Short mmCIF file of C-alpha atoms in Angstrom, two decimals:
data_model
loop_
_atom_site.label_atom_id
_atom_site.label_comp_id
_atom_site.label_asym_id
_atom_site.label_seq_id
_atom_site.Cartn_x
_atom_site.Cartn_y
_atom_site.Cartn_z
CA ASN A 1 10.07 -18.09 9.01
CA ALA A 2 6.65 -16.42 9.09
CA GLY A 3 7.61 -12.93 10.36
CA VAL A 4 4.49 -10.75 10.32
CA THR A 5 1.25 -12.36 9.18
CA GLN A 6 -1.92 -10.45 8.38
CA THR A 7 -5.39 -11.91 7.99
CA PRO A 8 -7.47 -11.61 5.94
CA LYS A 9 -5.65 -10.61 2.74
CA PHE A 10 -8.75 -9.21 1.04
CA ARG A 11 -12.14 -8.12 2.26
CA VAL A 12 -15.15 -6.26 0.88
CA LEU A 13 -17.52 -4.64 3.35
CA LYS A 14 -20.69 -2.63 3.11
CA THR A 15 -20.91 0.78 4.73
CA GLY A 16 -21.74 0.43 8.40
CA GLN A 17 -20.43 -3.10 8.80
CA SER A 18 -17.74 -3.92 11.31
CA MET A 19 -14.69 -6.11 11.08
CA THR A 20 -11.38 -6.90 12.74
CA LEU A 21 -8.00 -7.22 11.05
CA LEU A 22 -5.53 -9.52 12.74
CA CYS A 23 -1.77 -9.13 12.85
CA ALA A 24 0.52 -11.78 14.31
CA GLN A 25 4.31 -11.67 14.66
CA ASP A 26 6.64 -14.43 15.75
CA MET A 27 9.79 -12.36 16.33
CA ASN A 28 9.07 -11.43 19.95
CA HIS A 29 8.98 -7.75 19.00
CA GLU A 30 7.83 -5.24 21.58
CA TYR A 31 6.47 -2.63 19.19
CA MET A 32 3.64 -3.14 16.74
CA TYR A 33 1.99 -0.70 14.32
CA TRP A 34 -0.98 -0.36 12.01
CA TYR A 35 -0.67 1.79 8.87
CA ARG A 36 -2.88 2.55 5.95
CA GLN A 37 -1.48 3.08 2.48
CA ASP A 38 -3.28 5.25 -0.04
CA PRO A 39 -2.02 6.26 -3.50
CA GLY A 40 0.39 9.19 -3.39
CA MET A 41 0.25 9.47 0.39
CA GLY A 42 2.78 6.96 1.56
CA LEU A 43 2.03 5.19 4.82
CA ARG A 44 0.06 6.86 7.57
CA LEU A 45 0.16 5.58 11.13
CA ILE A 46 -3.22 4.65 12.57
CA HIS A 47 -2.36 3.22 15.99
CA TYR A 48 0.64 1.62 17.60
CA SER A 49 1.59 -0.38 20.67
CA VAL A 50 4.79 -0.46 22.70
CA GLY A 51 3.90 -3.58 24.60
CA GLU A 52 1.22 -6.00 25.68
CA GLY A 53 -1.80 -4.19 27.02
CA THR A 54 -0.75 -0.73 25.77
CA THR A 55 -1.89 1.17 22.69
CA ALA A 56 -1.57 4.73 21.43
CA LYS A 57 -2.97 6.89 18.64
CA GLY A 58 -1.06 7.69 15.50
CA GLU A 59 -1.73 10.25 12.78
CA VAL A 60 -5.14 9.02 11.59
CA PRO A 61 -6.85 7.12 14.43
CA ASP A 62 -10.45 8.22 13.91
CA GLY A 63 -12.82 5.39 13.07
CA TYR A 64 -10.43 2.68 14.25
CA ASN A 65 -9.79 0.86 17.50
CA VAL A 66 -7.00 -1.52 18.47
CA SER A 67 -6.13 -4.06 21.10
CA ARG A 68 -2.94 -5.84 22.15
CA LEU A 69 -3.98 -8.52 24.57
CA LYS A 70 -1.01 -10.73 23.70
CA LYS A 71 2.48 -9.63 22.78
CA GLN A 72 2.41 -11.40 19.44
CA ASN A 73 -0.98 -10.11 18.27
CA PHE A 74 -2.25 -6.66 17.35
CA LEU A 75 -5.87 -6.27 16.26
CA LEU A 76 -7.33 -3.39 14.26
CA GLY A 77 -11.08 -2.89 14.42
CA LEU A 78 -13.48 -0.91 12.29
CA GLU A 79 -16.72 -0.48 14.23
CA SER A 80 -18.75 1.13 11.44
CA ALA A 81 -16.95 1.01 8.10
CA ALA A 82 -17.04 4.03 5.79
CA PRO A 83 -16.00 4.31 2.12
CA SER A 84 -13.14 6.62 3.20
CA GLN A 85 -11.61 3.63 4.94
CA THR A 86 -11.08 1.83 1.66
CA SER A 87 -7.35 1.28 1.67
CA VAL A 88 -4.52 -1.19 2.02
CA TYR A 89 -3.69 -1.82 5.66
CA PHE A 90 -0.24 -2.86 6.79
CA CYS A 91 0.90 -4.16 10.11
CA ALA A 92 4.51 -3.82 11.20
CA SER A 93 6.60 -4.76 14.20
CA SER A 94 10.01 -3.86 15.55
CA HIS A 95 12.30 -4.37 18.52
CA GLY A 96 11.95 -1.81 21.28
CA GLN A 97 15.67 -1.48 21.87
CA GLY A 98 18.00 0.40 19.56
CA VAL A 99 17.21 1.95 16.22
CA GLN A 100 15.80 -1.09 14.52
CA PRO A 101 13.80 -1.21 11.29
CA GLN A 102 10.22 -2.31 11.06
CA HIS A 103 9.13 -5.64 9.62
CA PHE A 104 5.95 -5.54 7.57
CA GLY A 105 3.19 -7.94 6.73
CA ASP A 106 1.91 -8.26 3.16
CA GLY A 107 -1.16 -6.15 3.79
CA THR A 108 -4.94 -6.40 3.85
CA ARG A 109 -6.82 -4.91 0.92
CA LEU A 110 -10.10 -3.55 2.22
CA SER A 111 -12.90 -2.15 0.10
CA ILE A 112 -15.91 -0.43 1.63
CA LEU A 113 -18.90 -0.15 -0.67
CA ALA B 1 8.12 17.96 13.38
CA GLN B 2 9.82 15.04 11.71
CA SER B 3 9.17 14.54 8.02
CA VAL B 4 10.65 13.25 4.80
CA ALA B 5 9.97 14.27 1.22
CA GLN B 6 10.45 12.31 -1.97
CA PRO B 7 10.27 14.89 -4.74
CA GLU B 8 9.90 12.41 -7.62
CA ASP B 9 6.80 10.29 -8.06
CA GLN B 10 8.57 8.20 -10.67
CA VAL B 11 12.12 7.56 -11.85
CA ASN B 12 12.92 5.88 -15.14
CA VAL B 13 16.32 4.37 -15.89
CA ALA B 14 17.73 1.92 -18.38
CA GLU B 15 19.10 -1.38 -17.18
CA GLY B 16 22.80 -1.15 -16.47
CA ASN B 17 22.71 2.60 -15.81
CA PRO B 18 23.17 4.10 -12.36
CA LEU B 19 20.05 5.06 -10.45
CA THR B 20 19.26 7.64 -7.81
CA VAL B 21 16.06 7.97 -5.82
CA LYS B 22 15.91 11.23 -3.89
CA CYS B 23 14.89 11.88 -0.31
CA THR B 24 15.14 14.99 1.84
CA TYR B 25 14.36 15.16 5.52
CA SER B 26 13.38 17.62 8.18
CA VAL B 27 14.11 16.61 11.76
CA SER B 28 14.97 18.02 15.14
CA GLY B 29 18.39 16.79 16.15
CA ASN B 30 20.24 13.91 14.53
CA PRO B 31 18.22 11.93 12.02
CA TYR B 32 17.62 8.19 11.96
CA LEU B 33 16.87 7.46 8.30
CA PHE B 34 15.69 4.36 6.49
CA TRP B 35 14.98 3.13 2.98
CA TYR B 36 12.38 0.47 2.24
CA VAL B 37 11.31 -1.22 -1.00
CA GLN B 38 7.82 -2.47 -1.83
CA TYR B 39 7.10 -4.98 -4.58
CA PRO B 40 3.54 -5.36 -5.94
CA ASN B 41 1.09 -6.84 -3.46
CA ARG B 42 3.77 -7.14 -0.79
CA GLY B 43 4.69 -5.31 2.38
CA LEU B 44 7.67 -2.99 2.72
CA GLN B 45 11.10 -4.56 3.01
CA PHE B 46 14.00 -2.91 4.81
CA LEU B 47 16.96 -1.94 2.58
CA LEU B 48 19.28 0.13 4.75
CA LYS B 49 19.51 2.65 7.54
CA TYR B 50 21.64 5.57 8.69
CA ILE B 51 22.16 6.24 12.36
CA THR B 52 25.60 7.76 12.62
CA GLY B 53 29.09 7.35 11.19
CA ASP B 54 29.99 7.02 7.53
CA ASN B 55 27.90 9.10 5.19
CA LEU B 56 27.74 6.26 2.65
CA VAL B 57 25.61 3.40 3.90
CA LYS B 58 25.50 0.05 2.13
CA GLY B 59 22.42 -2.13 2.17
CA SER B 60 20.68 -5.07 0.57
CA TYR B 61 20.62 -5.97 -3.15
CA GLY B 62 23.58 -3.70 -3.98
CA PHE B 63 21.84 -0.51 -2.89
CA GLU B 64 23.57 2.25 -0.99
CA ALA B 65 22.54 5.64 0.30
CA GLU B 66 24.43 8.85 0.80
CA PHE B 67 23.69 10.96 3.85
CA ASN B 68 24.34 14.69 3.36
CA LYS B 69 23.78 16.75 6.47
CA SER B 70 24.24 20.16 4.84
CA GLN B 71 21.66 19.38 2.16
CA THR B 72 19.45 17.35 4.55
CA SER B 73 19.31 14.57 1.99
CA PHE B 74 19.50 10.81 2.05
CA HIS B 75 19.47 9.69 -1.58
CA LEU B 76 19.29 6.03 -2.52
CA LYS B 77 21.73 4.87 -5.19
CA LYS B 78 22.80 1.85 -7.16
CA PRO B 79 25.69 1.77 -9.63
CA SER B 80 23.98 -0.52 -12.15
CA ALA B 81 20.21 -0.93 -12.24
CA LEU B 82 18.46 -4.23 -12.85
CA VAL B 83 14.99 -4.74 -14.29
CA SER B 84 14.18 -6.58 -11.06
CA ASP B 85 14.83 -3.36 -9.11
CA SER B 86 11.58 -1.97 -10.49
CA ALA B 87 9.44 -1.32 -7.42
CA LEU B 88 8.13 1.37 -5.10
CA TYR B 89 10.72 2.90 -2.77
CA PHE B 90 10.04 4.67 0.49
CA CYS B 91 12.26 6.87 2.59
CA ALA B 92 11.47 7.06 6.32
CA VAL B 93 12.68 8.86 9.42
CA ARG B 94 12.33 7.61 12.96
CA ASP B 95 11.27 10.16 15.53
CA ILE B 96 14.23 10.52 17.91
CA ARG B 97 12.00 11.96 20.63
CA ASN B 98 9.58 9.11 20.29
CA PHE B 99 11.19 5.95 19.02
CA ASN B 100 7.78 4.46 18.50
CA LYS B 101 7.08 6.47 15.40
CA PHE B 102 8.30 6.37 11.83
CA TYR B 103 7.40 8.97 9.22
CA PHE B 104 7.31 7.84 5.61
CA GLY B 105 7.68 9.72 2.36
CA SER B 106 5.05 9.40 -0.34
CA GLY B 107 7.09 6.88 -2.29
CA THR B 108 8.93 6.85 -5.64
CA LYS B 109 8.15 4.35 -8.32
CA LEU B 110 11.32 3.11 -9.99
CA ASN B 111 11.00 1.77 -13.52
CA VAL B 112 14.04 0.00 -14.95
CA LYS B 113 13.71 -0.69 -18.66
CA PRO B 114 15.60 -3.45 -20.47
#
């Protein structure tokens, strides 16, 4: 009954450091997404994937990279963290067929000092 | 371009009173609309969706939403609010030209007071 699992839940980085956020889903969903949530701005799409081995840019992709080597996992990387990337990051997944809702993880709270 | 707007940052209601959280949309073609709820330190949870058919859509936890094509609105409603309904609510539209993308509103914080 796990659904979408994000690790880690919290992280503090220094400017210039790198890190990878992991998202895992056990629902056999084709589509996976990474969003960032900032106060008063709703959710903004960073990158998404429609299947294993494919990724695409969303609204705010700069400074981030992603990989989808396995269907169940979607990784978000920050190569050189900046304070502007302080945010709450959410992963979501959905079926590729039909108009299905997204299922969300509980988020990763990331602070860049 | 697809977009949704939630004109109210915050809505305050008393427990037992009806509640409405507003959402308007701008889309090309027929809209696919969603409502999600977010509790503190949690991810978004799906409440309901409109694809086609009846303008009144029923969802989880007693919530419903009314689709109004002429007013391009999709307001979330509940006849009798509970304190436990206090949360952040998001309206979203799915891009019909690109099913991969959802566009979210900025969110409305619902406060239900005892």
